[in-house]
Coordinates of C-alpha atoms in Angstrom, one line a residue:
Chain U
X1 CA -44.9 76.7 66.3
X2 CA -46.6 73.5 67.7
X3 CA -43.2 70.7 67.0
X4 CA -44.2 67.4 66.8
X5 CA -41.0 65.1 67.4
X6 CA -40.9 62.4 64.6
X7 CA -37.7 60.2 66.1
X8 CA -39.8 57.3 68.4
X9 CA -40.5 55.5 64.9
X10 CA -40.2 51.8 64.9
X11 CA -39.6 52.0 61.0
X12 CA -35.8 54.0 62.0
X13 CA -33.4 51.2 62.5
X14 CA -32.0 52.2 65.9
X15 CA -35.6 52.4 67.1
X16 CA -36.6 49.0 65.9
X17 CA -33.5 47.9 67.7
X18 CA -34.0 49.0 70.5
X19 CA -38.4 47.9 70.8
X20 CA -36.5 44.2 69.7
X21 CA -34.4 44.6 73.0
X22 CA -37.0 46.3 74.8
X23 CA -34.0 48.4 75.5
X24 CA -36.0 51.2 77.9
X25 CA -33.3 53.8 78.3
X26 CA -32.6 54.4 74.4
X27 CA -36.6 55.3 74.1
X28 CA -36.8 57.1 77.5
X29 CA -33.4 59.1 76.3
X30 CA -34.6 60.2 72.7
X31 CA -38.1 60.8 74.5
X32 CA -36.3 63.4 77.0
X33 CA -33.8 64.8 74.3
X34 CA -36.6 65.9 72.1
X35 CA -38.2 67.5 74.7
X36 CA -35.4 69.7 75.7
X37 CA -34.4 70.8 72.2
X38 CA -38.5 72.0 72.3
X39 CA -41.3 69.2 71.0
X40 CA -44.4 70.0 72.0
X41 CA -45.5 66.5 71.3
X42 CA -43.8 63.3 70.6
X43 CA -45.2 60.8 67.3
X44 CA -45.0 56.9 68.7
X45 CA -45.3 55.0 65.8
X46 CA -44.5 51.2 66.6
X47 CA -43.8 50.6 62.7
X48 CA -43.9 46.6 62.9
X49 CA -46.3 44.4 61.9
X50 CA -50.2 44.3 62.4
X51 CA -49.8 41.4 65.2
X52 CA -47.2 42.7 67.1
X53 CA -48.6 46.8 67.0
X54 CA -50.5 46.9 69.9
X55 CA -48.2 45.7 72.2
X56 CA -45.2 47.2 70.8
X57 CA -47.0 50.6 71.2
X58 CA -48.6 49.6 74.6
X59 CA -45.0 49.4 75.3
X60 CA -43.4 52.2 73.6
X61 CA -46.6 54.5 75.3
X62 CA -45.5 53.6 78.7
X63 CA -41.8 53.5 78.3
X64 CA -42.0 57.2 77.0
X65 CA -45.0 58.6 79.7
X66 CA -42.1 57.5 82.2
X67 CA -39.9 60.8 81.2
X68 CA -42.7 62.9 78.7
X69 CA -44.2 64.3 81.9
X70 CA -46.9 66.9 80.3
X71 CA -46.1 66.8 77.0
X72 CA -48.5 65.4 74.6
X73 CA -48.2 62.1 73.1
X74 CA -49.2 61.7 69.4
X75 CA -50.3 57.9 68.5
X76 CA -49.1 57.4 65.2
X77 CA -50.7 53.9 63.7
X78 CA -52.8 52.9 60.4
X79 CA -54.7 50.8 62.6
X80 CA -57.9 51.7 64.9
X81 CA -57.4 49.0 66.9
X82 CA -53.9 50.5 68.3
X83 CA -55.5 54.3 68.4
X84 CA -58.5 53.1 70.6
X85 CA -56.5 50.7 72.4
X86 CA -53.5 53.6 73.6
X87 CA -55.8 56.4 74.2
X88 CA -56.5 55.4 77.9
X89 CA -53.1 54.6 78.3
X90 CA -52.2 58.6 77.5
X91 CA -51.6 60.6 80.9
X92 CA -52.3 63.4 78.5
X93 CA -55.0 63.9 75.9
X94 CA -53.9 62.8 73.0
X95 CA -53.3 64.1 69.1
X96 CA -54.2 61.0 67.0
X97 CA -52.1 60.8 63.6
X98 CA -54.2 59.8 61.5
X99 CA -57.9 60.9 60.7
X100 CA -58.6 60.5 56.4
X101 CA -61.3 60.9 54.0
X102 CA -61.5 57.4 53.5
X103 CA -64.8 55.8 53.7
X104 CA -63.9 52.4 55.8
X105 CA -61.4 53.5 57.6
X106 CA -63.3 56.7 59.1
X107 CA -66.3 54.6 60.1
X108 CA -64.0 53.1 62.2
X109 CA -62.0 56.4 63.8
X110 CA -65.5 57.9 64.0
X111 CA -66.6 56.1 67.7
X112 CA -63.1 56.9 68.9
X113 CA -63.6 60.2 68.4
X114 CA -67.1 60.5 70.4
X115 CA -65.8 58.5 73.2
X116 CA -62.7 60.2 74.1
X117 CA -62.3 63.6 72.1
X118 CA -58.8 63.5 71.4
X119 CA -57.0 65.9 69.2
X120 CA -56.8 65.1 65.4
X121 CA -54.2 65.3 62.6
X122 CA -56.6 65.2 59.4
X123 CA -55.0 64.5 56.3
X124 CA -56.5 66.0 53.3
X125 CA -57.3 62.9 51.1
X126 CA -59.8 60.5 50.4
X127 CA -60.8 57.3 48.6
X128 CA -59.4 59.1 45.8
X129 CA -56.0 59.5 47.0
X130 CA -54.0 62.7 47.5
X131 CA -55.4 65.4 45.0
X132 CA -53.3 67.1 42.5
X133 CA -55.1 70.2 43.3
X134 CA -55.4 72.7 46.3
X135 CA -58.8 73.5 45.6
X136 CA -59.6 69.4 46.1
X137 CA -57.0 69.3 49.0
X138 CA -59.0 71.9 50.6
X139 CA -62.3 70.2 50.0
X140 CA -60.6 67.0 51.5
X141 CA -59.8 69.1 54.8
X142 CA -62.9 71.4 54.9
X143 CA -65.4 68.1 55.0
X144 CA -63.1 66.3 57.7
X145 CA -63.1 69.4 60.0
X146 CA -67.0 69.7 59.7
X147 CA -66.9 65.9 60.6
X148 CA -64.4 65.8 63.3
X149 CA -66.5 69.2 64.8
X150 CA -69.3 67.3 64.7
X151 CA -67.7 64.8 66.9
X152 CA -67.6 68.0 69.5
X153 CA -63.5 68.2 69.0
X154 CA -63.2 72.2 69.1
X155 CA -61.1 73.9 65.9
X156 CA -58.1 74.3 68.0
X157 CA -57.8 70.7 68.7
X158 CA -57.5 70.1 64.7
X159 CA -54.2 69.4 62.9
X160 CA -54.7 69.9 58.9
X161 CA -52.2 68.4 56.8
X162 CA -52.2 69.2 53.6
X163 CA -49.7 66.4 52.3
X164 CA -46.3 67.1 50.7
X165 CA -45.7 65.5 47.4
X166 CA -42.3 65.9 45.6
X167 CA -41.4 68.6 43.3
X168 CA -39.6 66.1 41.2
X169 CA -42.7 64.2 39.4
X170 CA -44.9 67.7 40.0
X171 CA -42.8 70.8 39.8
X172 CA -46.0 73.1 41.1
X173 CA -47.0 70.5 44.2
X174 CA -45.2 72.7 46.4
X175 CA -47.2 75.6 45.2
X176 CA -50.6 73.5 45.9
X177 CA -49.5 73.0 49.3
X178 CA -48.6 76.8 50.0
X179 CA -51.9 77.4 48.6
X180 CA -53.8 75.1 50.7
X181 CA -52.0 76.3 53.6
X182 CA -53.1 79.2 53.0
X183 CA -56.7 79.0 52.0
X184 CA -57.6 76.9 55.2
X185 CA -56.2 78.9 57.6
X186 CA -57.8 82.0 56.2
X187 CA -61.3 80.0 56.4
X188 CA -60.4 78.4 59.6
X189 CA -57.8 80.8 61.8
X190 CA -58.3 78.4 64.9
X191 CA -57.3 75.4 63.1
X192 CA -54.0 74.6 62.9
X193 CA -51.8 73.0 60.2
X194 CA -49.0 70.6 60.6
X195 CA -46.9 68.6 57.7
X196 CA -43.6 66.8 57.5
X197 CA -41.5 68.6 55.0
X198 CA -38.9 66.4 53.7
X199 CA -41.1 64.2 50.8
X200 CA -41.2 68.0 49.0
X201 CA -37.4 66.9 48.2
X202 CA -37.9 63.2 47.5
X203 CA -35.8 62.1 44.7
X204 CA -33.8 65.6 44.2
X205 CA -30.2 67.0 45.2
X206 CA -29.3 69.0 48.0
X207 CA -32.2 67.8 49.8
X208 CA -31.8 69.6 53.4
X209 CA -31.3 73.6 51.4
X210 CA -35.2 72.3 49.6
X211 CA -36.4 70.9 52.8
X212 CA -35.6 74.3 55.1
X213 CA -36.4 76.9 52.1
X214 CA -40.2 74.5 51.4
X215 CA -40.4 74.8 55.6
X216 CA -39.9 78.9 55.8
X217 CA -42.5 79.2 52.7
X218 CA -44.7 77.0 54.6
X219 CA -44.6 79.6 57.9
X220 CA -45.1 82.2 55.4
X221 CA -48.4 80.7 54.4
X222 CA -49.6 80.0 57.7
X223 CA -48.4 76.3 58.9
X224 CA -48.2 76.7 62.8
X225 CA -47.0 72.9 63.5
X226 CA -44.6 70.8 62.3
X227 CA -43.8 67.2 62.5
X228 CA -39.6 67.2 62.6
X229 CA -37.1 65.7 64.3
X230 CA -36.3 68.5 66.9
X231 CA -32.6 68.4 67.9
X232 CA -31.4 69.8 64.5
X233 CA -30.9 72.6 65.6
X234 CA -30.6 74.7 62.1
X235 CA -34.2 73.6 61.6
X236 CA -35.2 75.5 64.9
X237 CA -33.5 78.5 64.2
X238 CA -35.3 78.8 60.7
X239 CA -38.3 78.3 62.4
X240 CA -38.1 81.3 65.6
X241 CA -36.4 83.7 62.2
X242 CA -39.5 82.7 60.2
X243 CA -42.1 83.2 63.0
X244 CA -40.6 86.5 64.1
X245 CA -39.9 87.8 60.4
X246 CA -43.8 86.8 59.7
X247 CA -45.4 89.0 62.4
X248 CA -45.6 85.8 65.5
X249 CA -43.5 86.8 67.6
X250 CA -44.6 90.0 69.5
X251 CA -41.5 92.7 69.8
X252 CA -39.2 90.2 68.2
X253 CA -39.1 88.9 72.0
X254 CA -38.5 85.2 71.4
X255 CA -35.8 85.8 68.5
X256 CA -33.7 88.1 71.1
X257 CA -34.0 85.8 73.7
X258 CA -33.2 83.6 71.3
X259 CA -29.8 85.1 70.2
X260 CA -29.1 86.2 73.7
X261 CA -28.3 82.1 74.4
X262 CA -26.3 82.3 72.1
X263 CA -28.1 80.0 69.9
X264 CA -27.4 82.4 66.6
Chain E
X1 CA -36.2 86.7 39.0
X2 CA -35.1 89.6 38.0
X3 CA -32.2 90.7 39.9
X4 CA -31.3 94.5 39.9
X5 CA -27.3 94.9 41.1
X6 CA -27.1 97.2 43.8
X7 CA -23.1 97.5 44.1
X8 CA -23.0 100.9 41.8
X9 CA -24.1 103.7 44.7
X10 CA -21.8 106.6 45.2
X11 CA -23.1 106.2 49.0
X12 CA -20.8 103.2 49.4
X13 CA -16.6 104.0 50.2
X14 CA -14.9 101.9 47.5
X15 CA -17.4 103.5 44.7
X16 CA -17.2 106.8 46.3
X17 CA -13.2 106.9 46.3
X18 CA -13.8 105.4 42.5
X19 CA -15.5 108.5 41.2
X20 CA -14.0 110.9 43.0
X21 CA -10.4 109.3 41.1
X22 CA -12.1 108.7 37.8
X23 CA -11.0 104.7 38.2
X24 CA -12.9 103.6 35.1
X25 CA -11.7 100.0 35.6
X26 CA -13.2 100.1 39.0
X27 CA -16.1 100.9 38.0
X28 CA -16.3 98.6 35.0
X29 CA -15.2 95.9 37.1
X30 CA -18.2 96.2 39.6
X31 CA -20.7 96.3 36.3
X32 CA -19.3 92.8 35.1
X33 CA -18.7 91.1 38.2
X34 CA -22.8 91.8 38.8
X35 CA -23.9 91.0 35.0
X36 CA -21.7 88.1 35.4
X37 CA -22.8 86.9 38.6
X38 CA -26.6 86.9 37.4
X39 CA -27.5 90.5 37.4
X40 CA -30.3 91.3 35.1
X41 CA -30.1 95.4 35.4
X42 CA -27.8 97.6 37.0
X43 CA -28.7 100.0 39.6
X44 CA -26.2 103.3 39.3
X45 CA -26.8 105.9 41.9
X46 CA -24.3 108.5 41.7
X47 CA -25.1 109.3 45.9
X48 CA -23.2 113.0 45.7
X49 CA -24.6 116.2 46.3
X50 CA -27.0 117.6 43.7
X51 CA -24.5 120.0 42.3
X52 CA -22.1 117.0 41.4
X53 CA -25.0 115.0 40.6
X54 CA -25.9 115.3 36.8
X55 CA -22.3 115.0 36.1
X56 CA -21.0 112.2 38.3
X57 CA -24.4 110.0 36.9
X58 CA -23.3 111.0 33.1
X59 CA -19.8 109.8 33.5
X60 CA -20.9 106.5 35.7
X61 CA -23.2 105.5 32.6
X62 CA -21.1 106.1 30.0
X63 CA -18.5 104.1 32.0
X64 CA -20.7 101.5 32.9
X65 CA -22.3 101.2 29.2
X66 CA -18.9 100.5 27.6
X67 CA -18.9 96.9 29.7
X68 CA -22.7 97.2 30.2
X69 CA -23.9 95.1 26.5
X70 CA -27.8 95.2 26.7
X71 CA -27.7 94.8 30.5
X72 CA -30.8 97.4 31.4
X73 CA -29.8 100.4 33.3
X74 CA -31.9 101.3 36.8
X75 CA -31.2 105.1 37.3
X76 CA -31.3 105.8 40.8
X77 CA -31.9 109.4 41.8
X78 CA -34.1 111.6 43.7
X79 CA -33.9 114.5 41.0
X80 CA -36.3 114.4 38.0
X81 CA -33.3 116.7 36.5
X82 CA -30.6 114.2 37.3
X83 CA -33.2 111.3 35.5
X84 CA -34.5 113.5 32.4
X85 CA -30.7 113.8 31.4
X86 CA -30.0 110.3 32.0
X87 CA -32.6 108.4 30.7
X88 CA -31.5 109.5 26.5
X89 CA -27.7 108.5 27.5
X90 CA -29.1 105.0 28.4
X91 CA -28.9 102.4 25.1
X92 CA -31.5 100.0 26.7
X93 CA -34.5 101.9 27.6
X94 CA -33.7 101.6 31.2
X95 CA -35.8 101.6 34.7
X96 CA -36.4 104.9 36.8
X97 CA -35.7 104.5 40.4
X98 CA -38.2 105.9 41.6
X99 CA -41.6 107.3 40.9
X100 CA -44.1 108.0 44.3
X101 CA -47.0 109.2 45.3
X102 CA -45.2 112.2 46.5
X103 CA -47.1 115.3 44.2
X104 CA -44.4 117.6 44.0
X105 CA -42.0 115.0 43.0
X106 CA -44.7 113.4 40.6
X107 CA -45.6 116.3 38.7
X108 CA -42.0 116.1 37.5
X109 CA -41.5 113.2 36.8
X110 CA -44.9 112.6 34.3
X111 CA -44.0 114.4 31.4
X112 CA -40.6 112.4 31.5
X113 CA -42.4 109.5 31.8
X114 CA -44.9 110.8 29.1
X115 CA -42.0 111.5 26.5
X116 CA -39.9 108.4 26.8
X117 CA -41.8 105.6 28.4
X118 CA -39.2 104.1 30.7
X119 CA -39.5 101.3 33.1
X120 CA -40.5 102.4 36.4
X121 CA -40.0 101.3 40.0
X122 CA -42.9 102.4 41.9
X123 CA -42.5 102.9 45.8
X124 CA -46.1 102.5 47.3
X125 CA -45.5 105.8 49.0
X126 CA -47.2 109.0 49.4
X127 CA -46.9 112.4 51.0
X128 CA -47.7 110.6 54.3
X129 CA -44.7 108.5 54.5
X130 CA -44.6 104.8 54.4
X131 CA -48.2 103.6 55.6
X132 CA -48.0 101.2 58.0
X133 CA -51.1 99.0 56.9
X134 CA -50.8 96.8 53.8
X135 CA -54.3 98.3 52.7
X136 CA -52.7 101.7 52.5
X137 CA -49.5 100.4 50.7
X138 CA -51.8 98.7 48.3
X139 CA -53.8 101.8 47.8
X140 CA -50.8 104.2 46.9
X141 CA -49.3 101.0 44.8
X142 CA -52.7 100.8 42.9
X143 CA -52.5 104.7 42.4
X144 CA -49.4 104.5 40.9
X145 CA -50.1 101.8 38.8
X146 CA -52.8 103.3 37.2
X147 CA -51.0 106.3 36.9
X148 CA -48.1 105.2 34.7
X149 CA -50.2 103.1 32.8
X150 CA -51.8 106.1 31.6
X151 CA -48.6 107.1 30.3
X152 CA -48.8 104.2 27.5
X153 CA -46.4 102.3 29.8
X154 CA -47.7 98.3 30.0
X155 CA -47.6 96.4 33.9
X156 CA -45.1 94.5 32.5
X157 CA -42.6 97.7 33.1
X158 CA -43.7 98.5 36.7
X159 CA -42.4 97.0 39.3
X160 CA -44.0 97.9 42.5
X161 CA -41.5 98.5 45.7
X162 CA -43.9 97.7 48.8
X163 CA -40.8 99.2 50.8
X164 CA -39.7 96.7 53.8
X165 CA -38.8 98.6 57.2
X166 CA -37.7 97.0 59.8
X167 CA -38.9 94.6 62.3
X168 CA -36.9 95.9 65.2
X169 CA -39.2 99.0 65.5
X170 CA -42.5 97.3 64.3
X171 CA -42.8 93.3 64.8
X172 CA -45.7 93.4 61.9
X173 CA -44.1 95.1 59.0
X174 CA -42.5 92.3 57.7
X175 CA -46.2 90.1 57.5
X176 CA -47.3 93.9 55.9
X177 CA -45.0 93.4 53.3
X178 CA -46.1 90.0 52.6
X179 CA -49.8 90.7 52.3
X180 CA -48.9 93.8 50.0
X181 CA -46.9 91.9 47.7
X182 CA -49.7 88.4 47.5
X183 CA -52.2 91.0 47.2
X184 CA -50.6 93.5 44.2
X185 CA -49.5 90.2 42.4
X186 CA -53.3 89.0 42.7
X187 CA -54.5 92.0 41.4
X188 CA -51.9 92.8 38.6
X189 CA -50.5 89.6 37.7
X190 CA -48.3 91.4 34.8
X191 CA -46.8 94.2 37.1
X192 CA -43.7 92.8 39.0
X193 CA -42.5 93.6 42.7
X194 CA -39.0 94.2 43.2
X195 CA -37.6 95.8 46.5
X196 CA -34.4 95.6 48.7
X197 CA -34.1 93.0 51.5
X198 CA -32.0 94.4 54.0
X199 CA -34.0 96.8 56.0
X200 CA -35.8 94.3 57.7
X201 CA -33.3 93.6 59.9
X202 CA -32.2 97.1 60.6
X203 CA -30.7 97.1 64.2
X204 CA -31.4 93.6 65.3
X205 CA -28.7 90.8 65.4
X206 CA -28.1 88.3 63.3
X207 CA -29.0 90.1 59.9
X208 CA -27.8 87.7 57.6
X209 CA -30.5 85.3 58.4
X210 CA -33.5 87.5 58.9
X211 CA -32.7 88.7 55.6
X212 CA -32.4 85.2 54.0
X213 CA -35.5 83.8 55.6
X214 CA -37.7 87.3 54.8
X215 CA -36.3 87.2 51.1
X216 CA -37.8 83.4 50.8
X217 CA -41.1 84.7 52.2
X218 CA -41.1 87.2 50.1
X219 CA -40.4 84.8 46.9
X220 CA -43.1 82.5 48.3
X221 CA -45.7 85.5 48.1
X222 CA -45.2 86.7 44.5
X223 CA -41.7 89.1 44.6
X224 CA -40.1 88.2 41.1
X225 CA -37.3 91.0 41.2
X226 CA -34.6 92.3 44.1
X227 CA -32.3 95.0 44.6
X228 CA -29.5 92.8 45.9
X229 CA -25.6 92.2 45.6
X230 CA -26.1 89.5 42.6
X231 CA -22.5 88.4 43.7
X232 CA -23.9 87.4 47.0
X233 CA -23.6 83.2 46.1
X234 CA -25.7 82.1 48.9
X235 CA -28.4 84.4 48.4
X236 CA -28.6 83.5 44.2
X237 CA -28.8 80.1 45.8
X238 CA -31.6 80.8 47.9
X239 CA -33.6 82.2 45.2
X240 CA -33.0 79.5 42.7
X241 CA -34.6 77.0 45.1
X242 CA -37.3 79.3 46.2
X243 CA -38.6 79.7 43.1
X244 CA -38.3 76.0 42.6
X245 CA -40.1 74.7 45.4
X246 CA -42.9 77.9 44.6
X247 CA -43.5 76.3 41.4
X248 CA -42.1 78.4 39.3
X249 CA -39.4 76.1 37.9
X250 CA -40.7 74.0 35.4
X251 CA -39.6 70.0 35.8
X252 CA -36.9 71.9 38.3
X253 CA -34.4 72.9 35.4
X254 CA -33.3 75.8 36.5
X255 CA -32.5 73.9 39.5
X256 CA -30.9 70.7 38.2
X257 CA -28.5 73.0 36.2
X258 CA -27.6 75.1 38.7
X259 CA -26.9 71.6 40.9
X260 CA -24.9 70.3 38.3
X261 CA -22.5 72.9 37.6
X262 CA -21.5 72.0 41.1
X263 CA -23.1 75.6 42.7
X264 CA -24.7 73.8 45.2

């Protein structure tokens, strides 16, 4: 499971705090603590205003790159500009979050992606907005990963995400986003496909028991990255159960080592 | 889901020591606690040696029945003798547990199926074993399926047991299972898979929670029925959100109730 760490968000209050104090230790520490509890790549979203983005994530880029070492930054900004402008910055290649069917803004992502290859989360909507069904959310994602391949980005450098909706306005949205799940990565084993869970619970109790039984389904289906906050640690033992339980994890290896530190 | 109580089996001490002192109230006790708890059938395995069997089963049944209501019956017993007697005792036609590909074993069972048309659990076994592709678990599924429907008996009274082994010995089986269940359910969207959890974990640590998370995954591929101690709270909670979030819960009712008489 590829983990993407979702906590260096400028929209979370004690992140926006601390980009106002340009407090470097608070982003350096929650940029080394996700590490250790296992990311494999840490989101920077600036999450303030258009003016202030790019050098809020300039910032925010370098602050980080001072403790990520190797591990894969993933530029998280509605705005071009800020993507084109932070992927030199990256000591690592980069994933960029996001890539979409929409018409203007994909003209713009387009160049970025011939000059400097990064890695790409594609989300599967368009113009249109998110479809209702799988068989449109998969025609979403199948035309982006011809047009991202075309761009000479290899499979295995594309992030599908098939966009959780709540249950609680469509009861069978979780059901189009196992299928999806499924149907991609049967068509396209060397692409991978990422989603934050929580919006499946988004206006419904007992939010965390939907959250981690929508996540375990997911793994069933195929979903091999995830974009979470990393130190809960419940979350992370769902996910090494569900990988070795679905056939990933080759003599049950990781789960025993797993249990041996006494993580279980 | 339809939940088959597994708590009536002469191979466990408490309902052994119960039959061999006649405790009707014991017994009875264990056949509401399960209806009550959410049970839709009750599993009775009389687990003694074939000379005590035919008697030990009658008595359980009768016992069971006075408490029973129209709760269905699942008689559970590797003699075609022990299940020809049993079946006419039964006031709801109840399920047979279970039919194989084994031919000895078959050519007793279908004239019993022939003459009173019960439900039937069907263990996609043959004389080989367990296979240990899901191809081959598909093919002796299929086999039987089409078998017992030539006895008059519709998919909707089959439920197909794709029988889970465990993990410990062979990482795969688990992901075997999965793609045996999506693929039967494809095929024969009326004929229901049911089967018992708990040997996936078989000699690993930590069973509680493989079981949960494999029981999920197994929800999320198409299993509508279980084996299962229905007085097991957290794992009835499990399966009321797992078939939420797999769509299967229209406008989340099921759910909602269940949240708001406070079982959550």
């Amino acid at each position: 499971m590829f983990i993407i760490g979702e906590l260096i968000n400028g929209s979370r209050n004690k992140i926006k705090k601390a980009i106002e104090e340009k407090n470097h230790s608070f982003i350096q520490d929650i940029a080394e603590k996700q590490i250790k509890s296992g990311a494999n790549a840490l989101d920077v979203n600036a999450g303030v205003s258009p003016e202030k983005e790019l050098d809020t994530l300039k910032w925010l880029i370098e602050d980080v790159q001072k403790v990520s070492g190797d591990t894969t930054l993933c530029i998280d900004s509605p705005n071009p500009k800020a993507i084109e402008m932070a992927i030199p910055l990256c000591k690592v290649r980069p994933i960029i979050n996001s890539i979409t069917g929409e018409r203007t803004k994909l003209q713009k992502l387009l160049p970025i992606l011939k000059t400097y290859k990064p890695k790409v989360i594609a989300l599967s909507l368009d113009d249109n907005g998110i479809p209702q069904t799988s068989e449109k959310r998969q025609e979403n994602a199948i035309k982006l990963i011809d047009i991202i391949s075309k761009e000479e980005i290899p499979h295995s450098d594309i992030y599908v995400d098939p966009l959780i909706t709540t249950i609680a306005t469509d009861y069978k949205s979780g059901a189009v986003v196992f299928d999806t799940i499924k149907a991609i990565k049967k068509k396209f084993p060397d692409v991978h496909i990422t989603c934050g869970i929580s919006n499946i619970s988004y206006g419904l109790p007992a939010r965390k028991e939907i959250n981690r039984v929508s996540l375990i389904m997911a793994i069933a289906m195929g979903l091999d990255s995830v974009i979470m906050d990393p130190c809960d640690e419940n979350i992370i033992k769902d996910i090494i159960i569900a990988e070795t339980v679905s056939g990933r994890d080759e003599y049950c290896s990781k789960f025993l080592s797993f249990y041996r530190e006494k993580k279980l």
